[in-house]
Short mmCIF file of C-alpha atoms in Angstrom, two decimals:
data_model
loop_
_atom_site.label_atom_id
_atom_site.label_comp_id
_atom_site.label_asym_id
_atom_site.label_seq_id
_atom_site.Cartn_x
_atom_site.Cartn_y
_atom_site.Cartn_z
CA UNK T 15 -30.54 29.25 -29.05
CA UNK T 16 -29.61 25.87 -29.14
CA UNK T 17 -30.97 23.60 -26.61
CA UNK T 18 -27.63 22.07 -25.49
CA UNK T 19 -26.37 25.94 -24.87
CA UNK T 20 -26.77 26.90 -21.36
CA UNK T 21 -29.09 29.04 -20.11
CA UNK T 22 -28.21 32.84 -19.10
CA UNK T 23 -28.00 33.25 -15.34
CA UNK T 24 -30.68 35.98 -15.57
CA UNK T 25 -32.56 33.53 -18.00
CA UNK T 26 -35.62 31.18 -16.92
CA UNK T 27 -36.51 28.11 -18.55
CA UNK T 28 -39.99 29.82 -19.47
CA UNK T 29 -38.00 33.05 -21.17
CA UNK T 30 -35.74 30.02 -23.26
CA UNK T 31 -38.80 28.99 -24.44
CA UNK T 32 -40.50 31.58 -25.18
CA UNK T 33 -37.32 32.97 -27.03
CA UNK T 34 -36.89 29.82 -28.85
CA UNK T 35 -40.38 29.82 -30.24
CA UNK T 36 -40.15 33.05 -31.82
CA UNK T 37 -37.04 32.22 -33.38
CA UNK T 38 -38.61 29.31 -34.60
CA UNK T 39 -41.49 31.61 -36.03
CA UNK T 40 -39.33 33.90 -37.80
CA UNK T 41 -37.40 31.07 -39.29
CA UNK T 42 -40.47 29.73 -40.98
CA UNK T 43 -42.06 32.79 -41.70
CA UNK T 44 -38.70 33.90 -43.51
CA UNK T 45 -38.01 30.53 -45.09
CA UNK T 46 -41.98 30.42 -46.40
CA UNK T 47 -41.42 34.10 -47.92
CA UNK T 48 -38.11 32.80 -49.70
CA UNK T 49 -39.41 29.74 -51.21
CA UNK T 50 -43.27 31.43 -52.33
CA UNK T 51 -40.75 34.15 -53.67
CA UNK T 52 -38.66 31.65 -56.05
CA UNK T 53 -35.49 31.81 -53.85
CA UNK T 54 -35.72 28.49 -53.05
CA UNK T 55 -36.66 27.03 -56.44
CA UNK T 56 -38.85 23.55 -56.67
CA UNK T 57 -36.97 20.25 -55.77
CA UNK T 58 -33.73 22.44 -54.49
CA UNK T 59 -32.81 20.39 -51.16
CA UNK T 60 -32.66 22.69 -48.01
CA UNK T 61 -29.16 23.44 -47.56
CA UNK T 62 -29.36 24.11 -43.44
CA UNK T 63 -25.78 25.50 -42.97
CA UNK T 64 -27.06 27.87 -45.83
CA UNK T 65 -30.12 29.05 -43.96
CA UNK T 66 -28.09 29.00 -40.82
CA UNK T 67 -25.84 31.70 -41.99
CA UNK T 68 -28.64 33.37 -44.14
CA UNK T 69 -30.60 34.37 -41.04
CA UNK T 70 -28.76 34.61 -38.73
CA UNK T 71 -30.21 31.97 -36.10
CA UNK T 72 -29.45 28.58 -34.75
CA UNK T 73 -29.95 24.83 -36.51
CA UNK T 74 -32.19 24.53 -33.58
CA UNK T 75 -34.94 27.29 -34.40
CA UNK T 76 -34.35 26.43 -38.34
CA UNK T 77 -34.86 22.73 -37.64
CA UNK T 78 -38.63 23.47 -36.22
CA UNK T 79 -39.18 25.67 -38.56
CA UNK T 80 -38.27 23.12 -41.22
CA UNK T 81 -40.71 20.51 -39.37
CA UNK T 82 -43.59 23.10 -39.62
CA UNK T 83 -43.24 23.93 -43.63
CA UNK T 84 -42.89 20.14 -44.04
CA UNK T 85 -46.13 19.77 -42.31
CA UNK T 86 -47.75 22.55 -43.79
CA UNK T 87 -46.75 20.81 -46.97
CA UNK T 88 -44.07 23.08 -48.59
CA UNK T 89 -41.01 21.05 -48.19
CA UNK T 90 -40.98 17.12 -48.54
CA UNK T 91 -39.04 14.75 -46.04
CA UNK T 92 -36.25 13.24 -48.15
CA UNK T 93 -35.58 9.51 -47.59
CA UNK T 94 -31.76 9.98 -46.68
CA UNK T 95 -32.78 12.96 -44.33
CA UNK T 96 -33.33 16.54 -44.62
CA UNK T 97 -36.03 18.61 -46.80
CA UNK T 98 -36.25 19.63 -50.43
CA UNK T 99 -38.95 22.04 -51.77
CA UNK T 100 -41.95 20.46 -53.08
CA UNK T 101 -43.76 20.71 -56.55
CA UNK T 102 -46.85 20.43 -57.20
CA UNK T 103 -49.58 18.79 -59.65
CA UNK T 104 -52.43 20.96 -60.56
CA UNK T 105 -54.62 18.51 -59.43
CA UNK T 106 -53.00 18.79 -56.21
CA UNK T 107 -53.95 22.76 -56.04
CA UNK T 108 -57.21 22.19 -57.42
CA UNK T 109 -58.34 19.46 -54.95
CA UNK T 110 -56.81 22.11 -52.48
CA UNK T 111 -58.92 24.21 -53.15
CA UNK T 112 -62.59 22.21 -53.85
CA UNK T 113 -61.45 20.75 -50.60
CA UNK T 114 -61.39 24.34 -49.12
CA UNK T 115 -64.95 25.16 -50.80
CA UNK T 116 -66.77 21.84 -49.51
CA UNK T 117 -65.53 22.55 -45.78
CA UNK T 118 -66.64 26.83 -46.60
CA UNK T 119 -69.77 25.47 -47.68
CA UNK T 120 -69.98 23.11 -44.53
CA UNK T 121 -69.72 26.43 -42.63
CA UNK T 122 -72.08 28.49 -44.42
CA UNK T 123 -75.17 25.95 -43.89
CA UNK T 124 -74.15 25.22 -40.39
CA UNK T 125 -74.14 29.13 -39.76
CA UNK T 126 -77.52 29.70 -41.19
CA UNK T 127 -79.17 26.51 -39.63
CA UNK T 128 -77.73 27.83 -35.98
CA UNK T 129 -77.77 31.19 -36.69
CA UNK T 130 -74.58 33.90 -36.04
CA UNK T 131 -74.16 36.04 -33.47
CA UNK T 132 -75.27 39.54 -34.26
CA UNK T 133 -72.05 41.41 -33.74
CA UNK T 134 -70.05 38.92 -36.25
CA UNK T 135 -72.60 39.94 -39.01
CA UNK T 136 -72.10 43.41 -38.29
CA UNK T 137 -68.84 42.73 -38.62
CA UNK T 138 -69.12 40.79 -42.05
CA UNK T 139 -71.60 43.19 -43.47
CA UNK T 140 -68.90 45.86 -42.81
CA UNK T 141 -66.31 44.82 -44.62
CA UNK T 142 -68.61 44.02 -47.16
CA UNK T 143 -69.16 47.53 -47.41
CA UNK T 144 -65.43 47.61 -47.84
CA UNK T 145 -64.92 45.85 -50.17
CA UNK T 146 -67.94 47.48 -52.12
CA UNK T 147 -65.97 50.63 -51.96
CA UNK T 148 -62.86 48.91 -53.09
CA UNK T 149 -64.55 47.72 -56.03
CA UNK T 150 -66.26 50.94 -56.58
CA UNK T 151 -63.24 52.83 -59.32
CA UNK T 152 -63.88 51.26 -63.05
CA UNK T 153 -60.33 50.06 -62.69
CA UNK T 154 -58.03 49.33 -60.24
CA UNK T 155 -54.47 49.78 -59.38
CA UNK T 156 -51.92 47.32 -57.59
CA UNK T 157 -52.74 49.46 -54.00
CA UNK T 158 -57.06 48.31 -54.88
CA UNK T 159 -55.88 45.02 -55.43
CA UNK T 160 -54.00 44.37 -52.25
CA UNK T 161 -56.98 46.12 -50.73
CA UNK T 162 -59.47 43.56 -52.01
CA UNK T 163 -57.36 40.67 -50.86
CA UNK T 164 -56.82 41.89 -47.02
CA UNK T 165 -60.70 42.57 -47.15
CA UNK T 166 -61.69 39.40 -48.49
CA UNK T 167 -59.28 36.90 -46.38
CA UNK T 168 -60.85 39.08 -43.32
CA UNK T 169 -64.52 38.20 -45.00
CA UNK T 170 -63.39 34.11 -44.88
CA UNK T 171 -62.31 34.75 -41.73
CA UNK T 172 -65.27 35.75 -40.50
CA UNK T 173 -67.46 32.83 -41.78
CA UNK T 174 -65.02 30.79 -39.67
CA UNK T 175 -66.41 32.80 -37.16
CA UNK T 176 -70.35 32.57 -38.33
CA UNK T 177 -70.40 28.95 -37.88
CA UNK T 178 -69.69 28.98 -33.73
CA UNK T 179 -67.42 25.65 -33.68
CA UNK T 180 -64.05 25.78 -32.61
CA UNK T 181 -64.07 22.43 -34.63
CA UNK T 182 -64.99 23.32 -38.01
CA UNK T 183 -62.84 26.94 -37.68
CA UNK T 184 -59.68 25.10 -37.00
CA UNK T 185 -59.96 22.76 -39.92
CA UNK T 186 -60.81 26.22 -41.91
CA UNK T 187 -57.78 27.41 -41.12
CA UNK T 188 -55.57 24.07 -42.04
CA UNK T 189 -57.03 23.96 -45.02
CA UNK T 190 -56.28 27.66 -46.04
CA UNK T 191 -53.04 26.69 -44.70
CA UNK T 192 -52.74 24.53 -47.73
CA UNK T 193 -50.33 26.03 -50.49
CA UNK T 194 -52.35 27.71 -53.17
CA UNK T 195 -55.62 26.78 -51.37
CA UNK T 196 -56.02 30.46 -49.50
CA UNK T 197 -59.14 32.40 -50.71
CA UNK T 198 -57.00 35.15 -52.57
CA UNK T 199 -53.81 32.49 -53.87
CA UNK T 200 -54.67 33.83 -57.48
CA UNK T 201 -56.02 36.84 -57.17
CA UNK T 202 -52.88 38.98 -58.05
CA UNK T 203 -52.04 37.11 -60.78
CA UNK T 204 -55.04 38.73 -62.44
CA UNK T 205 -54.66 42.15 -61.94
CA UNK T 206 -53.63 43.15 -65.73
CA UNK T 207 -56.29 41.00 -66.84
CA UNK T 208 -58.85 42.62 -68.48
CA UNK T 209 -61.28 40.76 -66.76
CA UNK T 210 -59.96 40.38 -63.43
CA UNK T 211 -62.03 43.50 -61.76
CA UNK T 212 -65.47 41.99 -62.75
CA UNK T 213 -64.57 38.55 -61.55
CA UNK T 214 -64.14 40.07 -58.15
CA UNK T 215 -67.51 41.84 -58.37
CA UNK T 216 -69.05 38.46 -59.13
CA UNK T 217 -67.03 37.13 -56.32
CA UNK T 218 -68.62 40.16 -54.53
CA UNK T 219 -71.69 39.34 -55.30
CA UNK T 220 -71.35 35.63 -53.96
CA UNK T 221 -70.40 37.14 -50.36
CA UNK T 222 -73.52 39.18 -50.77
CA UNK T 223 -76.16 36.12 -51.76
CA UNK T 224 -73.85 34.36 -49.04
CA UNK T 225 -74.90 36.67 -45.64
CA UNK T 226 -78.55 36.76 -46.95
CA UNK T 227 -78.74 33.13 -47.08
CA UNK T 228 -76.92 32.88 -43.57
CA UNK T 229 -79.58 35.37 -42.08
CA UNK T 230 -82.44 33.99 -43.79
CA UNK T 231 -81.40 30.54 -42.39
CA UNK T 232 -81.61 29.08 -45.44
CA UNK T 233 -78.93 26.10 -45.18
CA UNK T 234 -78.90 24.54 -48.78
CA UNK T 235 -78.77 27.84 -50.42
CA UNK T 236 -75.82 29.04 -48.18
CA UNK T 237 -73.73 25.87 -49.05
CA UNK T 238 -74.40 25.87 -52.76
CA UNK T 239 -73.02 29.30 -52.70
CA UNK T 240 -69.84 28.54 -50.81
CA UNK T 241 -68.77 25.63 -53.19
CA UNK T 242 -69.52 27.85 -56.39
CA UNK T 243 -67.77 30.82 -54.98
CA UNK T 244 -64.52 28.41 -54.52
CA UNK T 245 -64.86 27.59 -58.72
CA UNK T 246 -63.61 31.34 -59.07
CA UNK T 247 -60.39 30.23 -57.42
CA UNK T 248 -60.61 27.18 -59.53
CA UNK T 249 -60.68 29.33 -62.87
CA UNK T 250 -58.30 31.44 -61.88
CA UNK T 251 -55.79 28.63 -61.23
CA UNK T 252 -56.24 27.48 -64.85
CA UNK T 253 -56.31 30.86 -66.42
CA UNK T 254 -52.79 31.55 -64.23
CA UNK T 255 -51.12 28.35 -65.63
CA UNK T 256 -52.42 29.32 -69.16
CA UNK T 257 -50.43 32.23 -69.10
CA UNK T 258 -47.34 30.63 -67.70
CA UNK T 259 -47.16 27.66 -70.20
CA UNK T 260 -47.71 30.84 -72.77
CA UNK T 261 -44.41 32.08 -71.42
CA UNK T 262 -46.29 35.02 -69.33
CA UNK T 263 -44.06 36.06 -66.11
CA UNK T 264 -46.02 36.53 -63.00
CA UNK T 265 -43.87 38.83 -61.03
CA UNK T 266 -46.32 39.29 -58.35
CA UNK T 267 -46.02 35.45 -57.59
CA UNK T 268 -43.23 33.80 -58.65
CA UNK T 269 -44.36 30.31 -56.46
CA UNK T 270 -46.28 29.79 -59.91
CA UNK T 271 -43.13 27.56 -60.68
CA UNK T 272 -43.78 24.99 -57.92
CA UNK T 273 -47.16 23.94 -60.03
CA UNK T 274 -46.41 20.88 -62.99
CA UNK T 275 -49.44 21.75 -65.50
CA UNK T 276 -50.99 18.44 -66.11
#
């Protein structure tokens, strides 16, 4: 609804909102799907008319929702006005995601110096056990991979969760927000590599060390582990733009193209 529009007689101001605001999130979930998903190809300046008619909502929804992918750092404010679709360096994505390990790590040692409630350890140690089974064929299949990277954004999740500050969890959670920085960005890019099942056991294996470190309160140990487990993502960045300057097509992510190699 646009603001200007008047409100329904049987409308409040509270429902306006409210109905506003979840147009607005559907608008930027859509428009996040279409650009990860090459629709909206690097540089390409946001046409809003275009998205207008394209789903079937108001400028006023698509204009927030345009804010929120500029701030989450998708699109890029053009000097004249309006958004285009940003590119990025892979030093961008890699300082993404070494930024994302340092502030894991941060977590981790703060969680094993204070200590974690016992129910969110349960918790962790369960989908540990998940994952374990997950991992457990000698191969896996598209369905094992998507299985592995639900469990393991749930397992980063839940060291948000270990390290009891509202503080340190929110800035978690902006960071992940980062394109390419989430825990599994490049995990389905590997899954016809031959390789790719036992670097998720060793990734495995780093949650493992991880929660006994945490429960043995040993700080240092618990950090370390953090920032090495983020070098996986790191490796699999470089092994993903490999491929693609080797002409390899990534069909199950396309948003490859919005990285420059270099």
């Amino acid at each position: 609804m646009n603001l200007s529009e008047p409100l329904l007689a049987d409308s409040t101001p509270g429902d306006a909102a409210e109905g506003g605001a979840s147009q607005s999130v559907k608008a930027q979930l859509r428009l996040r799907e279409m650009i990860l998903a090459g629709e909206l190809p690097g540089g390409a300046r946001i046409a809003e008319l275009a998205i207008v008619e394209k789903l079937g909502v108001s400028r006023t929804p698509i204009r927030a929702a345009l804010m929120r992918l500029e701030q989450e750092g998708l699109l890029q404010l053009l000097p004249g006005g309006g958004y285009a679709v940003r590119t990025f360096s892979e030093t961008d994505v890699a300082d993404a995601i070494a930024l994302r390990g340092t502030l894991e790590g941060l977590a981790a040692r703060l969680a094993a110096e204070r200590g974690v409630d016992a129910a969110v350890l349960a918790d962790a140690h369960a989908c540990l056990d998940a994952i374990d089974t997950t991992l457990a064929p000698s191969t896996l299949d598209d369905v094992g991979f998507s299985r592995y990277v639900e469990l393991n954004a749930r397992f980063h999740l839940l060291l948000g969760r270990m390290v009891g500050s509202d503080v340190v969890a929110r800035e978690l959670e902006r960071v992940k927000g980062l394109p390419f920085a989430s825990p599994s960005a490049f995990v389905m890019v590997q899954t016809h590599s031959p390789q790719a099942r036992d670097l998720l056991v060793v990734a495995q294996d780093q949650h493992s060390q991880l929660l006994d470190a945490i429960e043995h309160h040993e700080g240092a140990r618990a950090e370390a582990i953090m920032r090495e487990h983020s070098r996986l993502a790191q490796r699999n960045l470089r092994a993903a733009l490999s491929g693609q300057a080797g002409g390899q097509v990534h069909a199950d992510m396309p948003a490859l193209t919005l990285i420059r190699r270099g």
